[in-house]
mmCIF file of C-alpha atoms in Angstrom:
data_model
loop_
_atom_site.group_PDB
_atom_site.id
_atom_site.type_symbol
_atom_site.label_atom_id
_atom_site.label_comp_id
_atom_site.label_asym_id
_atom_site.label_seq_id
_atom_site.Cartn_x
_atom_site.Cartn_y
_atom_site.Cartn_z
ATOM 1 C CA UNK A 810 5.702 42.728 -16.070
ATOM 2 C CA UNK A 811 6.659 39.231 -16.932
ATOM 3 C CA UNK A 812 10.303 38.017 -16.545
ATOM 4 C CA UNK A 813 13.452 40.831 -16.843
ATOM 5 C CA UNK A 814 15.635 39.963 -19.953
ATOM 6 C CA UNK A 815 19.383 39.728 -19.328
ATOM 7 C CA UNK A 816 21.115 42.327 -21.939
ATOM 8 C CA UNK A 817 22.928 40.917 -24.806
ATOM 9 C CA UNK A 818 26.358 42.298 -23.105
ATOM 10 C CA UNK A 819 25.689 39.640 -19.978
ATOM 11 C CA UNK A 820 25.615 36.435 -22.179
ATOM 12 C CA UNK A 821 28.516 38.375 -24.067
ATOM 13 C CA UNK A 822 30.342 38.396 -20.574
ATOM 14 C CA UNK A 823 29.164 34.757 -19.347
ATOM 15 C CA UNK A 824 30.820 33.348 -22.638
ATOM 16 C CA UNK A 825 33.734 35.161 -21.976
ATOM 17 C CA UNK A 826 33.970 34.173 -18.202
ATOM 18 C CA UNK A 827 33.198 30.202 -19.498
ATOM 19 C CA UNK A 828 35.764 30.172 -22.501
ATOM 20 C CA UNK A 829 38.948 31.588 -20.333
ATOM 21 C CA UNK A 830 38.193 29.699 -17.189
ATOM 22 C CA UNK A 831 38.135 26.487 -19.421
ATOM 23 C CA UNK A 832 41.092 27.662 -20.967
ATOM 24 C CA UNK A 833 42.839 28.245 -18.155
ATOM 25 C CA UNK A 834 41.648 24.660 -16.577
ATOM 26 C CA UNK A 835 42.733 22.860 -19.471
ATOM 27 C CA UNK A 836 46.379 24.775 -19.498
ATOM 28 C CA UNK A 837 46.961 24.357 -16.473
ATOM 29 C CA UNK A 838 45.673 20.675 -16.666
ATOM 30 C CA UNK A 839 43.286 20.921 -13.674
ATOM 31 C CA UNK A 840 39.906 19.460 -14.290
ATOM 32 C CA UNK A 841 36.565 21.938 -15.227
ATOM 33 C CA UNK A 842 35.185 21.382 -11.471
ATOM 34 C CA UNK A 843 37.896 21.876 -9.504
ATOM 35 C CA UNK A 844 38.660 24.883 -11.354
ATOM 36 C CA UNK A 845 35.410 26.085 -10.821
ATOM 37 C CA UNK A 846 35.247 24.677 -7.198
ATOM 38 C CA UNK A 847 38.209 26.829 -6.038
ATOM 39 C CA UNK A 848 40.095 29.404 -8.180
ATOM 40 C CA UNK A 849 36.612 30.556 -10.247
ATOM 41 C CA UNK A 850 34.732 30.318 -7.213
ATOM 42 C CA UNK A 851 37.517 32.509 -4.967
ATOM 43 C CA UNK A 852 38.099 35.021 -7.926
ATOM 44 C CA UNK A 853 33.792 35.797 -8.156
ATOM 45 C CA UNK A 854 34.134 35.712 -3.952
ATOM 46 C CA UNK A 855 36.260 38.771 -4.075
ATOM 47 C CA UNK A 856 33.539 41.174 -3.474
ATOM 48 C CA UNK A 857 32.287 38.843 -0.396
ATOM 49 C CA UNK A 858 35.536 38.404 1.110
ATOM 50 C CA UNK A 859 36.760 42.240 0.856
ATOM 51 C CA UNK A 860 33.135 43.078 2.434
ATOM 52 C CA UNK A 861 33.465 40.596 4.860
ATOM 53 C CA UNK A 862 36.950 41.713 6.200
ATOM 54 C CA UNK A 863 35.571 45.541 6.066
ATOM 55 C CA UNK A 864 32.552 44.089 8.554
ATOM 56 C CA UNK A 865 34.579 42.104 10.592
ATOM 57 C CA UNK A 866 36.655 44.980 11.045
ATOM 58 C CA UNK A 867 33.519 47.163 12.302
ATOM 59 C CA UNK A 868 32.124 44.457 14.053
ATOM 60 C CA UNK A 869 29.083 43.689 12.153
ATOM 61 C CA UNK A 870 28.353 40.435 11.867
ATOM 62 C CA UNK A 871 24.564 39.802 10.465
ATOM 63 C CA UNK A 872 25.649 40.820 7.154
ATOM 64 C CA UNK A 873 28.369 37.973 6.977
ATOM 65 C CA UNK A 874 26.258 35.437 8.406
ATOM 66 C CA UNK A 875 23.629 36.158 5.789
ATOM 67 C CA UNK A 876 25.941 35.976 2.623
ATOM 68 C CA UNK A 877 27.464 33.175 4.317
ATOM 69 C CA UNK A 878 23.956 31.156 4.180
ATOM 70 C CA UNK A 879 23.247 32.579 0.862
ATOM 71 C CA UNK A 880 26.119 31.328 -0.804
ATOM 72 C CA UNK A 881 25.887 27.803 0.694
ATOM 73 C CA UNK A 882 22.495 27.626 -0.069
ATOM 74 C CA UNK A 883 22.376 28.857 -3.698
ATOM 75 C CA UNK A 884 23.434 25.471 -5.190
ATOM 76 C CA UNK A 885 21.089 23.161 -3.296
ATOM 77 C CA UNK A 886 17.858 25.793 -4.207
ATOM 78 C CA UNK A 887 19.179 25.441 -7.725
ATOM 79 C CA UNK A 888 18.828 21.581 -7.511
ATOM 80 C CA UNK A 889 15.242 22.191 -5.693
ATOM 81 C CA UNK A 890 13.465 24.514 -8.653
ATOM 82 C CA UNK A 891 15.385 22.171 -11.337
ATOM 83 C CA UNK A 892 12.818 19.122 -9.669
ATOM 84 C CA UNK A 893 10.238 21.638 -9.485
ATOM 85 C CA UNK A 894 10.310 22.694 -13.107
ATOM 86 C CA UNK A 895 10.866 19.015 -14.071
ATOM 87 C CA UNK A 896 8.269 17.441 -12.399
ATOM 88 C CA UNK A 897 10.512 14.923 -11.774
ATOM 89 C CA UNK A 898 13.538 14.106 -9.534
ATOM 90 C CA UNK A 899 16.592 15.760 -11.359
ATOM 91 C CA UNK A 900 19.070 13.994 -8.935
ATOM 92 C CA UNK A 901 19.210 10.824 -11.177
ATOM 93 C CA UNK A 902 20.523 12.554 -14.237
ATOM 94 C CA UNK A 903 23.006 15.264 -12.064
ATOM 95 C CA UNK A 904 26.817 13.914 -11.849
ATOM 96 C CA UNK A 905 28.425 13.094 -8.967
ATOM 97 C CA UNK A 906 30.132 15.886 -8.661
ATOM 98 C CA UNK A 907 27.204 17.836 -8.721
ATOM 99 C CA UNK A 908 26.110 15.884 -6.142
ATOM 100 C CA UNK A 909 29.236 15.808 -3.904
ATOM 101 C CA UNK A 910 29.198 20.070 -4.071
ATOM 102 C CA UNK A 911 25.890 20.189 -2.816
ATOM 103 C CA UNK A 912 26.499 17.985 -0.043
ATOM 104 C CA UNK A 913 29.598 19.807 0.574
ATOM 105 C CA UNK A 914 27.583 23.004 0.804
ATOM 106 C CA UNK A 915 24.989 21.301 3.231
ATOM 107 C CA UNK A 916 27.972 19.682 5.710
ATOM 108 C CA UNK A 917 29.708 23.636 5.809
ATOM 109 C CA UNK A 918 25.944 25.342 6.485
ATOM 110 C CA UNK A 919 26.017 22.775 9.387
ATOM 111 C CA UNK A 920 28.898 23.674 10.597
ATOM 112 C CA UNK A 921 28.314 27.081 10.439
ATOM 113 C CA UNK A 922 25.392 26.876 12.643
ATOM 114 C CA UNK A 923 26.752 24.868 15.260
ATOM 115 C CA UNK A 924 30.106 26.919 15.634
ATOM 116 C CA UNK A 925 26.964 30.004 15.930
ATOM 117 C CA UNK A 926 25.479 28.199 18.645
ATOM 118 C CA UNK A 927 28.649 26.791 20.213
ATOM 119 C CA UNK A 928 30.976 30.275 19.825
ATOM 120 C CA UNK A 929 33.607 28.072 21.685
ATOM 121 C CA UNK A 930 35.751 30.609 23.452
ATOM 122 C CA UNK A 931 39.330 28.786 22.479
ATOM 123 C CA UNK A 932 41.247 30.270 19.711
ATOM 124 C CA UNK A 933 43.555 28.981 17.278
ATOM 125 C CA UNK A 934 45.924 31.545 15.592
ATOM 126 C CA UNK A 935 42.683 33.834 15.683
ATOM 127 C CA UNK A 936 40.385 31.106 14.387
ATOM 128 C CA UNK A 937 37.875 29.817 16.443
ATOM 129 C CA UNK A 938 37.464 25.799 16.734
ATOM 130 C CA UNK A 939 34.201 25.411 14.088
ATOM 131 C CA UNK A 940 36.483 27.806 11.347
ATOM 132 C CA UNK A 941 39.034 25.669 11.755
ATOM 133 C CA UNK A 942 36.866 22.554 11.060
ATOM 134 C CA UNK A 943 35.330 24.274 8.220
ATOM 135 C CA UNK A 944 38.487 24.963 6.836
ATOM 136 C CA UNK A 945 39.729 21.565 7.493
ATOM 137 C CA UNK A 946 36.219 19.980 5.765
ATOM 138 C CA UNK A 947 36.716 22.455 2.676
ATOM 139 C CA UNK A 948 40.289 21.552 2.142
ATOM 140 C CA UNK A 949 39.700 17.619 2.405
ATOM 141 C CA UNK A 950 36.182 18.262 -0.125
ATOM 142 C CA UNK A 951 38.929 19.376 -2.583
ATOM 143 C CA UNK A 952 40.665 16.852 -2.572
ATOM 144 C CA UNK A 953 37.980 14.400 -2.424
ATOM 145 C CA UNK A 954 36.898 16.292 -6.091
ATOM 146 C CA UNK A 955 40.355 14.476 -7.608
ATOM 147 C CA UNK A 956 38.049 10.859 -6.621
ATOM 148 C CA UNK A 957 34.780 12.102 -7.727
#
């Protein structure tokens, strides 16, 4: 069967969706990985969130929790076949930023789990403790980007 080819109309769109959001970074004089760490990563998380709110809503967790894990673990997998298809440890040539993201993704998986084995009954404007610490953690990642 081999490997699936992508059609010519996805690498049409993926040019598309890399020339505007680099347009769009540079107007707007925010740097490429910030961009990409927050508005292109909430405007491609649209689908998530809107299914997320609809299972929240019926009280159906499992599939949350799984894209949840999924997303946070997508970038660190990526960095794991990259040293498997090198043969080599790919962490010396990645940026720091690179770097700093997948950390970032590791730290907010942690988190995740222990507020899942915690579920601390106190509430916060309808936020349990370990969202609000996740939110907190996110917010102060963003700005560490602007040091990175």
């Amino acid at each position: 069967m081999g490997i699936t080819r992508l059609s010519n109309s996805n690498y049409f769109f993926g040019v598309i969706l890399a020339n505007t959001s680099e347009g769009i970074s540079q107007h707007f004089g925010i740097d490429g990985v910030i961009f990409g760490a927050t508005i292109l990563s909430l405007v491609t998380s649209l689908p998530e969130i809107s299914g997320g709110l609809a299972f929240v809503k019926a009280k159906k967790h499992t599939p949350i929790i799984s894209d949840i894990f999924g997303g946070n673990s997508f970038l660190p997998t990526l960095f794991l076949l990259a040293n498997i298809l090198a043969g080599r440890s790919i962490m010396v040539d990645a940026h720091k930023t690179d770097i700093y993201l997948v950390g970032l993704s590791i730290i907010l998986t942690l988190l995740f789990i222990v507020g899942m084995l915690m579920q601390s009954p106190k509430r916060f404007r309808k936020l349990g403790l370990e969202s609000w610490a996740m939110l907190i953690v996110y917010f102060l990642a963003i700005i560490g980007l602007l040091a990175v």
